[in-house]
Coordinates of N, CA, C and O in Angstrom, one line a residue:
M1 N 0.8 -1.2 0.0 CA 0.0 0.0 0.0 C 0.9 1.2 0.0 O 1.8 1.3 0.7
K2 N 0.6 2.2 -0.8 CA 1.3 3.4 -0.9 C 0.7 4.4 0.2 O -0.3 4.1 0.8
I3 N 1.3 5.5 0.3 CA 0.8 6.6 1.1 C -0.2 7.3 0.3 O 0.1 7.9 -0.7
K4 N -1.5 7.3 0.8 CA -2.5 7.9 0.0 C -3.1 9.1 0.8 O -3.3 9.0 2.0
V5 N -3.4 10.2 0.0 CA -4.0 11.4 0.6 C -5.3 11.7 0.0 O -5.5 11.6 -1.2
I6 N -6.3 12.0 0.9 CA -7.6 12.4 0.4 C -8.0 13.7 1.0 O -8.0 13.8 2.3
D7 N -8.2 14.7 0.2 CA -8.6 16.0 0.7 C -10.1 16.1 0.8 O -10.8 15.4 0.2
N8 N -10.6 17.0 1.7 CA -12.0 17.3 1.9 C -12.7 15.9 2.2 O -13.7 15.6 1.6
F9 N -12.1 15.2 3.1 CA -12.6 13.9 3.5 C -14.0 13.9 4.0 O -14.8 13.0 3.9
L10 N -14.4 15.0 4.7 CA -15.7 15.1 5.3 C -16.3 16.4 4.8 O -15.7 17.2 4.2
S11 N -17.6 16.5 5.0 CA -18.3 17.8 4.6 C -17.7 18.9 5.4 O -17.2 18.7 6.5
S12 N -17.8 20.1 4.9 CA -17.3 21.3 5.6 C -18.0 21.5 6.9 O -17.3 21.9 7.9
V13 N -19.2 21.2 7.0 CA -20.0 21.3 8.3 C -19.4 20.4 9.3 O -19.2 20.8 10.5
Y14 N -19.1 19.1 8.9 CA -18.5 18.2 9.9 C -17.1 18.5 10.2 O -16.6 18.3 11.3
M15 N -16.3 19.0 9.2 CA -14.9 19.4 9.5 C -14.9 20.5 10.6 O -14.1 20.4 11.5
D16 N -15.9 21.4 10.5 CA -16.0 22.5 11.5 C -16.4 21.9 12.8 O -15.9 22.4 13.9
H17 N -17.3 21.0 12.8 CA -17.8 20.4 14.1 C -16.6 19.7 14.8 O -16.4 19.9 16.0
I18 N -15.8 19.0 14.1 CA -14.6 18.3 14.7 C -13.7 19.3 15.3 O -13.2 19.2 16.4
E19 N -13.4 20.3 14.5 CA -12.4 21.4 15.0 C -13.0 22.1 16.2 O -12.3 22.4 17.1
D20 N -14.3 22.4 16.1 CA -14.9 23.1 17.3 C -14.8 22.2 18.5 O -14.6 22.7 19.6
L21 N -15.1 20.9 18.4 CA -15.0 20.0 19.5 C -13.6 20.0 20.1 O -13.4 20.1 21.3
I22 N -12.6 20.0 19.3 CA -11.2 19.9 19.7 C -10.8 21.2 20.5 O -10.1 21.2 21.4
T23 N -11.3 22.3 20.0 CA -10.9 23.6 20.6 C -11.8 24.1 21.7 O -11.6 25.1 22.3
S24 N -12.9 23.3 22.0 CA -13.8 23.7 23.0 C -13.2 23.2 24.4 O -12.3 22.4 24.4
S25 N -13.9 23.6 25.4 CA -13.4 23.2 26.8 C -14.2 21.9 27.2 O -14.0 21.4 28.3
T26 N -15.0 21.4 26.3 CA -15.7 20.2 26.6 C -14.9 18.9 26.5 O -15.1 18.0 27.3
L27 N -14.1 18.8 25.5 CA -13.3 17.6 25.3 C -12.1 17.6 26.2 O -11.2 18.4 26.1
P28 N -12.0 16.6 27.1 CA -10.8 16.6 28.0 C -9.5 16.2 27.3 O -9.6 15.2 26.5
L29 N -8.5 16.9 27.5 CA -7.2 16.6 26.9 C -6.2 16.2 28.0 O -6.3 16.8 29.1
Y30 N -5.4 15.3 27.8 CA -4.5 14.8 28.8 C -3.0 15.0 28.4 O -2.6 14.7 27.2
Y31 N -2.2 15.5 29.3 CA -0.8 15.8 29.0 C 0.0 14.5 29.0 O -0.1 13.7 29.9
N32 N 0.8 14.4 28.0 CA 1.8 13.3 27.9 C 3.1 13.9 27.7 O 3.3 14.9 27.0
T33 N 4.1 13.3 28.4 CA 5.5 13.9 28.3 C 6.2 13.6 27.0 O 7.2 14.1 26.7
S34 N 5.6 12.7 26.2 CA 6.2 12.4 24.9 C 5.1 12.1 23.8 O 4.0 11.9 24.1
T35 N 5.6 12.0 22.6 CA 4.7 11.7 21.5 C 4.5 10.2 21.3 O 3.6 9.8 20.6
L36 N 5.4 9.4 21.9 CA 5.3 7.9 21.8 C 5.0 7.3 23.1 O 5.4 7.8 24.2
Y37 N 4.4 6.1 23.1 CA 4.2 5.4 24.4 C 5.5 4.6 24.7 O 5.6 4.0 25.7
S38 N 6.4 4.4 23.7 CA 7.6 3.7 23.9 C 8.8 4.6 23.8 O 8.7 5.6 23.1
E39 N 9.9 4.2 24.4 CA 11.1 4.9 24.2 C 12.0 4.4 23.1 O 13.1 4.8 23.0
E40 N 11.5 3.4 22.4 CA 12.3 2.8 21.3 C 12.1 3.5 20.0 O 11.1 3.3 19.3
Y41 N 13.1 4.4 19.7 CA 13.1 5.0 18.4 C 14.5 5.4 18.1 O 15.3 5.6 19.0
K42 N 14.9 5.5 16.9 CA 16.3 5.7 16.5 C 16.6 7.1 16.0 O 17.7 7.6 16.0
K43 N 15.6 7.8 15.6 CA 15.8 9.2 15.0 C 14.6 10.1 15.4 O 13.5 9.6 15.5
G44 N 14.9 11.3 15.5 CA 13.9 12.3 15.8 C 14.1 12.8 17.3 O 15.0 12.4 17.9
R45 N 13.1 13.5 17.8 CA 13.2 14.1 19.1 C 11.8 14.1 19.7 O 10.8 14.3 19.1
E46 N 11.8 13.8 21.0 CA 10.5 13.7 21.7 C 10.1 15.1 22.2 O 10.9 16.0 22.3
S47 N 8.8 15.2 22.4 CA 8.2 16.5 22.8 C 6.9 16.2 23.5 O 6.2 15.2 23.1
P48 N 6.5 17.0 24.5 CA 5.2 16.7 25.1 C 4.0 17.0 24.2 O 4.2 17.7 23.2
Q49 N 2.9 16.4 24.4 CA 1.7 16.6 23.7 C 0.5 16.4 24.5 O 0.6 15.8 25.6
F50 N -0.7 16.9 24.1 CA -1.9 16.6 24.7 C -2.6 15.5 23.9 O -2.6 15.5 22.6
T51 N -3.3 14.6 24.5 CA -4.1 13.5 23.8 C -5.5 13.3 24.4 O -5.7 13.7 25.5
H52 N -6.3 12.7 23.6 CA -7.6 12.2 24.0 C -7.7 10.9 23.4 O -7.8 10.8 22.1
T53 N -7.9 9.8 24.1 CA -8.1 8.5 23.6 C -9.6 8.2 23.4 O -10.3 8.2 24.4
F54 N -9.9 7.9 22.2 CA -11.3 7.5 21.9 C -11.5 6.0 22.0 O -12.5 5.5 22.6
I55 N -10.6 5.3 21.4 CA -10.6 3.8 21.4 C -9.2 3.3 21.7 O -8.2 3.8 21.2
A56 N -9.2 2.3 22.6 CA -7.9 1.6 22.9 C -8.2 0.1 23.1 O -9.3 -0.2 23.7
D57 N -7.4 -0.7 22.5 CA -7.6 -2.2 22.6 C -9.0 -2.6 22.1 O -9.6 -3.4 22.7
E58 N -9.4 -1.9 21.0 CA -10.7 -2.2 20.4 C -11.9 -1.8 21.2 O -13.0 -2.1 20.9
K59 N -11.7 -1.1 22.3 CA -12.8 -0.7 23.2 C -13.0 0.8 23.3 O -12.0 1.5 23.3
N60 N -14.2 1.2 23.4 CA -14.5 2.6 23.6 C -13.9 3.1 24.9 O -14.2 2.5 25.9
H61 N -13.2 4.2 24.8 CA -12.6 4.8 26.1 C -13.1 6.2 26.3 O -12.5 6.9 27.1
S62 N -14.1 6.7 25.6 CA -14.5 8.1 25.6 C -16.0 8.2 25.4 O -16.5 7.6 24.5
S63 N -16.6 9.2 26.1 CA -18.0 9.5 25.8 C -18.1 10.4 24.6 O -19.2 10.7 24.1
F64 N -16.9 10.7 23.9 CA -16.9 11.6 22.7 C -16.7 10.7 21.5 O -16.6 11.3 20.4
T65 N -16.6 9.4 21.6 CA -16.3 8.6 20.4 C -17.3 8.8 19.3 O -17.0 8.7 18.1
S66 N -18.6 9.0 19.6 CA -19.6 9.2 18.6 C -19.3 10.3 17.6 O -19.7 10.3 16.5
H67 N -18.5 11.3 18.1 CA -18.1 12.4 17.2 C -17.2 12.0 16.1 O -17.2 12.7 15.1
I68 N -16.4 11.0 16.3 CA -15.4 10.6 15.3 C -15.9 9.4 14.5 O -15.3 9.0 13.5
E69 N -17.1 8.8 14.8 CA -17.6 7.7 14.1 C -17.8 8.0 12.6 O -17.5 7.1 11.8
P70 N -18.3 9.1 12.2 CA -18.5 9.4 10.8 C -17.1 9.3 10.0 O -17.1 8.9 8.8
I71 N -16.0 9.6 10.6 CA -14.7 9.5 10.0 C -14.4 8.0 9.8 O -14.1 7.6 8.7
V72 N -14.7 7.2 10.8 CA -14.4 5.8 10.7 C -15.3 5.1 9.6 O -14.8 4.4 8.7
F73 N -16.6 5.4 9.7 CA -17.5 4.7 8.7 C -17.2 5.2 7.3 O -17.2 4.3 6.4
N74 N -16.9 6.4 7.1 CA -16.6 6.9 5.8 C -15.4 6.3 5.2 O -15.3 5.9 4.1
F75 N -14.4 6.1 6.1 CA -13.1 5.6 5.6 C -13.2 4.1 5.4 O -12.8 3.6 4.3
V76 N -13.9 3.3 6.2 CA -14.1 1.9 6.0 C -14.9 1.7 4.7 O -14.6 0.8 3.9
A77 N -15.9 2.5 4.5 CA -16.7 2.4 3.3 C -15.9 2.6 2.0 O -16.1 1.9 1.0
R78 N -14.9 3.4 2.1 CA -14.0 3.7 0.9 C -12.9 2.8 0.7 O -12.2 2.8 -0.3
T79 N -12.5 2.0 1.8 CA -11.3 1.2 1.8 C -11.6 -0.3 2.0 O -11.8 -0.7 3.1
E80 N -11.6 -1.0 0.9 CA -11.9 -2.4 0.9 C -11.0 -3.2 1.9 O -11.5 -4.1 2.6
A81 N -9.7 -2.8 2.0 CA -8.8 -3.6 2.8 C -9.1 -3.5 4.3 O -8.7 -4.4 5.0
L82 N -9.8 -2.6 4.7 CA -10.1 -2.4 6.1 C -11.3 -3.3 6.6 O -11.4 -3.6 7.8
R83 N -12.0 -3.9 5.7 CA -13.2 -4.6 6.1 C -12.8 -5.9 6.8 O -13.7 -6.5 7.6
S84 N -11.6 -6.4 6.7 CA -11.2 -7.6 7.4 C -10.3 -7.2 8.7 O -9.8 -8.1 9.3
K85 N -10.2 -5.9 9.0 CA -9.4 -5.5 10.1 C -10.2 -4.9 11.2 O -11.4 -4.5 10.9
K86 N -9.6 -4.7 12.4 CA -10.3 -4.1 13.5 C -9.7 -2.8 13.9 O -8.5 -2.7 13.9
L87 N -10.5 -1.9 14.2 CA -10.0 -0.6 14.7 C -9.6 -0.8 16.2 O -10.4 -1.1 17.0
V88 N -8.2 -0.8 16.4 CA -7.7 -1.1 17.7 C -7.4 0.1 18.5 O -7.4 0.1 19.8
R89 N -7.2 1.3 17.8 CA -6.9 2.5 18.6 C -7.3 3.7 17.8 O -7.1 3.7 16.5
C90 N -7.8 4.7 18.5 CA -8.1 6.0 17.9 C -7.8 7.0 18.9 O -8.4 6.9 20.0
K91 N -7.0 8.0 18.6 CA -6.7 9.0 19.6 C -6.4 10.3 18.9 O -5.9 10.4 17.8
L92 N -6.7 11.4 19.6 CA -6.3 12.7 19.2 C -4.9 13.1 19.7 O -4.6 12.8 20.9
N93 N -4.1 13.6 18.9 CA -2.8 14.2 19.3 C -2.8 15.7 19.0 O -3.2 16.1 17.9
L94 N -2.5 16.5 20.0 CA -2.5 17.9 19.9 C -1.1 18.4 20.3 O -0.7 18.2 21.5
N95 N -0.4 19.0 19.4 CA 0.9 19.5 19.6 C 0.9 21.0 19.5 O 0.4 21.5 18.5
Y96 N 1.5 21.7 20.5 CA 1.6 23.1 20.5 C 2.8 23.6 19.7 O 3.8 22.8 19.6
R97 N 2.8 24.8 19.3 CA 4.0 25.4 18.7 C 5.2 25.2 19.5 O 5.2 25.3 20.8
D98 N 6.3 24.8 18.9 CA 7.6 24.6 19.6 C 8.7 25.1 18.7 O 9.2 24.4 17.8
V99 N 9.1 26.3 18.9 CA 10.2 26.9 18.1 C 11.6 26.5 18.5 O 12.6 26.9 17.9
S100 N 11.7 25.6 19.6 CA 13.0 25.1 19.9 C 13.4 24.0 18.9 O 14.6 23.7 18.9
F101 N 12.5 23.5 18.1 CA 12.9 22.5 17.0 C 13.5 23.3 15.9 O 12.9 24.3 15.4
A102 N 14.6 22.8 15.3 CA 15.2 23.4 14.1 C 14.2 23.0 13.0 O 13.4 22.1 13.0
D103 N 14.4 23.7 11.8 CA 13.6 23.5 10.7 C 13.6 22.1 10.2 O 12.6 21.6 9.6
D104 N 14.8 21.4 10.4 CA 14.9 20.0 9.9 C 14.7 19.0 11.0 O 14.9 17.8 10.8
E105 N 14.1 19.4 12.1 CA 13.9 18.4 13.2 C 12.4 18.0 13.2 O 11.5 18.8 12.7
Y106 N 12.2 16.9 13.8 CA 10.8 16.3 13.8 C 10.7 15.4 15.1 O 11.7 15.1 15.7
F107 N 9.5 15.0 15.3 CA 9.3 14.1 16.5 C 9.9 12.7 16.2 O 10.4 12.4 15.1
A108 N 9.8 11.8 17.1 CA 10.4 10.5 17.0 C 9.9 9.7 15.8 O 8.6 9.6 15.7
V109 N 10.8 9.1 15.1 CA 10.4 8.3 13.9 C 10.0 6.9 14.5 O 10.6 6.4 15.3
H110 N 8.8 6.4 14.0 CA 8.3 5.2 14.5 C 7.4 4.5 13.5 O 7.0 5.1 12.5
T111 N 7.0 3.3 13.9 CA 5.8 2.6 13.2 C 4.8 2.5 14.3 O 5.1 2.5 15.5
D112 N 3.5 2.2 13.9 CA 2.5 2.3 15.0 C 2.2 1.0 15.7 O 1.9 1.0 16.9
F113 N 2.4 -0.2 15.0 CA 2.1 -1.5 15.7 C 3.1 -2.5 15.1 O 3.5 -2.4 14.0
A114 N 3.4 -3.5 15.9 CA 4.2 -4.6 15.4 C 3.4 -5.4 14.4 O 4.0 -5.9 13.4
E115 N 2.1 -5.6 14.6 CA 1.3 -6.3 13.7 C 1.0 -5.4 12.5 O 0.7 -4.3 12.6
K116 N 1.0 -6.1 11.3 CA 0.7 -5.4 10.1 C -0.7 -4.8 10.0 O -1.7 -5.5 10.5
G117 N -0.9 -3.6 9.6 CA -2.2 -3.0 9.5 C -2.2 -1.7 8.8 O -1.3 -1.5 7.9
V118 N -3.2 -0.9 9.0 CA -3.3 0.4 8.3 C -3.4 1.5 9.4 O -4.1 1.4 10.4
T119 N -2.7 2.6 9.1 CA -2.8 3.8 9.9 C -3.5 4.9 9.1 O -3.1 5.0 7.9
A120 N -4.4 5.7 9.7 CA -4.9 6.8 9.0 C -4.8 8.0 9.9 O -4.9 7.9 11.2
L121 N -4.4 9.2 9.4 CA -4.3 10.4 10.1 C -5.3 11.4 9.5 O -5.3 11.7 8.3
Y122 N -6.2 11.9 10.4 CA -7.2 12.9 10.0 C -6.7 14.3 10.5 O -6.5 14.4 11.8
Y123 N -6.5 15.3 9.7 CA -6.0 16.6 10.1 C -7.2 17.5 10.5 O -8.0 17.7 9.7
V124 N -7.2 17.9 11.7 CA -8.3 18.7 12.3 C -8.3 20.1 11.9 O -9.3 20.7 11.6
N125 N -7.0 20.7 11.7 CA -6.9 22.1 11.5 C -5.9 22.4 10.4 O -5.0 21.6 10.1
D126 N -6.0 23.6 9.8 CA -5.0 24.1 8.9 C -3.8 24.6 9.7 O -4.0 25.4 10.6
T127 N -2.7 24.1 9.4 CA -1.5 24.4 10.3 C -0.2 24.0 9.5 O -0.3 23.5 8.4
D128 N 0.9 24.3 10.1 CA 2.2 23.7 9.7 C 2.5 22.6 10.6 O 1.7 22.3 11.5
G129 N 3.6 21.9 10.3 CA 3.9 20.7 11.1 C 3.6 19.5 10.3 O 2.7 18.7 10.6
D130 N 4.4 19.3 9.2 CA 4.2 18.2 8.3 C 4.3 16.8 9.0 O 5.0 16.7 10.0
T131 N 3.7 15.8 8.4 CA 3.9 14.4 8.7 C 5.0 13.9 7.7 O 4.8 14.1 6.5
L132 N 6.0 13.3 8.2 CA 7.1 12.9 7.3 C 7.1 11.4 7.2 O 6.9 10.7 8.3
F133 N 7.4 10.8 6.1 CA 7.5 9.4 5.9 C 9.0 9.1 5.5 O 9.6 9.8 4.7
F134 N 9.5 7.9 6.0 CA 10.9 7.6 5.8 C 11.0 6.2 5.2 O 10.2 5.3 5.4
N135 N 12.2 6.0 4.5 CA 12.5 4.6 4.1 C 13.3 4.0 5.2 O 13.5 4.6 6.3
D136 N 13.8 2.7 5.0 CA 14.5 2.0 6.1 C 15.9 2.6 6.4 O 16.5 2.2 7.4
K137 N 16.3 3.6 5.6 CA 17.6 4.3 5.9 C 17.3 5.6 6.6 O 18.2 6.5 6.7
Y138 N 16.1 5.8 7.0 CA 15.6 7.1 7.7 C 15.8 8.3 6.8 O 16.0 9.4 7.2
E139 N 15.6 8.1 5.5 CA 15.6 9.2 4.5 C 14.1 9.5 4.2 O 13.3 8.6 4.1
I140 N 13.8 10.8 4.2 CA 12.5 11.3 4.0 C 12.1 10.9 2.5 O 12.7 11.3 1.6
I141 N 10.9 10.2 2.4 CA 10.4 9.8 1.1 C 9.2 10.6 0.7 O 8.8 10.6 -0.5
K142 N 8.5 11.1 1.7 CA 7.3 11.9 1.4 C 7.0 12.8 2.6 O 7.3 12.4 3.8
S143 N 6.4 13.9 2.3 CA 5.9 14.9 3.4 C 4.5 15.2 3.1 O 4.2 15.6 1.9
V144 N 3.7 15.2 4.1 CA 2.3 15.6 3.9 C 2.0 16.7 4.9 O 2.2 16.6 6.1
S145 N 1.5 17.8 4.3 CA 1.2 19.0 5.1 C -0.2 18.9 5.7 O -1.2 18.5 5.1
P146 N -0.4 19.3 7.0 CA -1.7 19.3 7.6 C -2.6 20.3 6.9 O -2.2 21.4 6.7
K147 N -3.8 19.8 6.6 CA -4.8 20.7 6.0 C -6.1 20.2 6.6 O -6.4 19.0 6.5
K148 N -6.9 21.1 7.1 CA -8.2 20.8 7.7 C -9.0 19.9 6.7 O -9.2 20.2 5.5
G149 N -9.5 18.7 7.2 CA -10.3 17.8 6.4 C -9.5 16.8 5.5 O -10.0 16.0 4.9
R150 N -8.2 16.9 5.6 CA -7.3 15.9 4.9 C -7.1 14.7 5.7 O -7.0 14.7 6.9
L151 N -7.1 13.5 5.0 CA -6.9 12.2 5.6 C -5.8 11.6 4.8 O -5.8 11.6 3.5
V152 N -4.8 11.1 5.5 CA -3.7 10.4 4.8 C -3.7 9.0 5.5 O -3.9 8.8 6.7
Y153 N -3.5 8.0 4.6 CA -3.5 6.6 5.2 C -2.4 5.8 4.5 O -2.0 6.1 3.4
F154 N -1.9 4.8 5.2 CA -0.7 4.1 4.8 C -0.5 2.8 5.6 O -1.1 2.6 6.7
D155 N 0.3 1.9 5.1 CA 0.7 0.7 5.8 C 1.4 1.1 7.1 O 2.3 1.9 7.1
N156 N 0.9 0.6 8.2 CA 1.4 1.0 9.5 C 2.9 0.6 9.8 O 3.5 1.0 10.8
Q157 N 3.5 -0.1 8.9 CA 4.9 -0.5 9.0 C 5.8 0.6 8.3 O 7.0 0.5 8.4
I158 N 5.2 1.6 7.7 CA 6.0 2.7 7.1 C 6.5 3.6 8.3 O 5.7 4.0 9.1
L159 N 7.8 3.8 8.3 CA 8.3 4.7 9.3 C 7.8 6.1 9.1 O 7.7 6.6 7.9
H160 N 7.4 6.8 10.1 CA 6.8 8.2 10.0 C 7.0 9.0 11.3 O 7.3 8.4 12.3
A161 N 6.9 10.3 11.2 CA 7.0 11.2 12.3 C 6.2 12.4 12.0 O 6.2 12.9 10.8
G162 N 5.6 13.0 13.0 CA 5.1 14.3 12.9 C 6.2 15.4 13.2 O 7.3 15.0 13.6
S163 N 5.8 16.6 12.9 CA 6.7 17.7 13.3 C 5.9 18.8 13.9 O 4.7 19.0 13.6
P164 N 6.5 19.6 14.8 CA 5.7 20.6 15.5 C 5.4 21.8 14.7 O 6.2 22.1 13.8
P165 N 4.3 22.5 14.9 CA 4.0 23.7 14.2 C 5.0 24.8 14.7 O 5.4 24.8 15.9
K166 N 5.3 25.7 13.8 CA 6.2 26.8 14.2 C 5.5 28.2 13.9 O 5.9 29.2 14.5
Q167 N 4.6 28.1 12.9 CA 3.9 29.3 12.5 C 2.5 29.5 13.2 O 2.1 30.5 13.5
N168 N 1.9 28.3 13.5 CA 0.6 28.3 14.1 C 0.6 27.8 15.5 O 1.6 27.3 15.9
M169 N -0.4 28.1 16.3 CA -0.4 27.7 17.7 C -0.5 26.2 18.0 O 0.1 25.8 19.0
Y170 N -1.2 25.5 17.1 CA -1.3 24.0 17.4 C -1.5 23.2 16.1 O -1.9 23.8 15.1
R171 N -1.2 21.9 16.3 CA -1.4 21.0 15.2 C -2.2 19.8 15.8 O -1.8 19.3 16.8
S172 N -3.3 19.5 15.2 CA -4.2 18.5 15.8 C -4.5 17.4 14.8 O -5.0 17.7 13.7
V173 N -4.3 16.2 15.2 CA -4.4 15.0 14.3 C -5.2 14.0 15.0 O -4.9 13.7 16.2
I174 N -6.1 13.3 14.4 CA -6.8 12.1 14.9 C -6.1 10.9 14.3 O -6.1 10.8 13.0
N175 N -5.6 10.1 15.1 CA -4.8 8.9 14.6 C -5.7 7.7 14.7 O -6.2 7.4 15.8
F176 N -5.9 6.9 13.6 CA -6.6 5.7 13.6 C -5.7 4.5 13.3 O -4.9 4.6 12.4
N177 N -5.9 3.4 14.0 CA -5.0 2.2 13.7 C -5.9 1.0 13.6 O -6.6 0.6 14.5
W178 N -5.8 0.3 12.4 CA -6.5 -0.9 12.2 C -5.5 -2.1 12.1 O -4.4 -1.9 11.4
I179 N -5.7 -3.2 12.7 CA -4.9 -4.4 12.5 C -5.8 -5.6 12.3 O -7.0 -5.5 12.6

């Protein structure tokens, strides 16, 4: 599977709804000291972020999961390969502006799961802070810029990393993992 990008993945009304939810004081966000749950990475730099877990271990972990279900249903309907897989994790990642990162620095390079599957990233807002994709020599092979309503999906074994925004206040991505 290649790295695929779909713009305007949702209606503009629903894109606004998701962004409003993320920026409201209703959705609880939790501080994490790093962007990964593991300390195993070879390239990149860690940074704190805020998260909200909707689904973990295939189970609902949030009273707000219904807000992201249209993204899931729309994506599964468009992607034949997902029909035999299970959504094992879905979480929001929110990174604030971090000017301490040099222009060529990014978060920790990683893959999402040991088991083969599909990762999808839904970009909640227009911002900077590209998602970078790497080959096995840690060379950048593709860069995807965050754009409100954009969805990028790829084989979860592809090395990738986000990067912090420097021009905008925050970068918000909803991460979906199917295995």
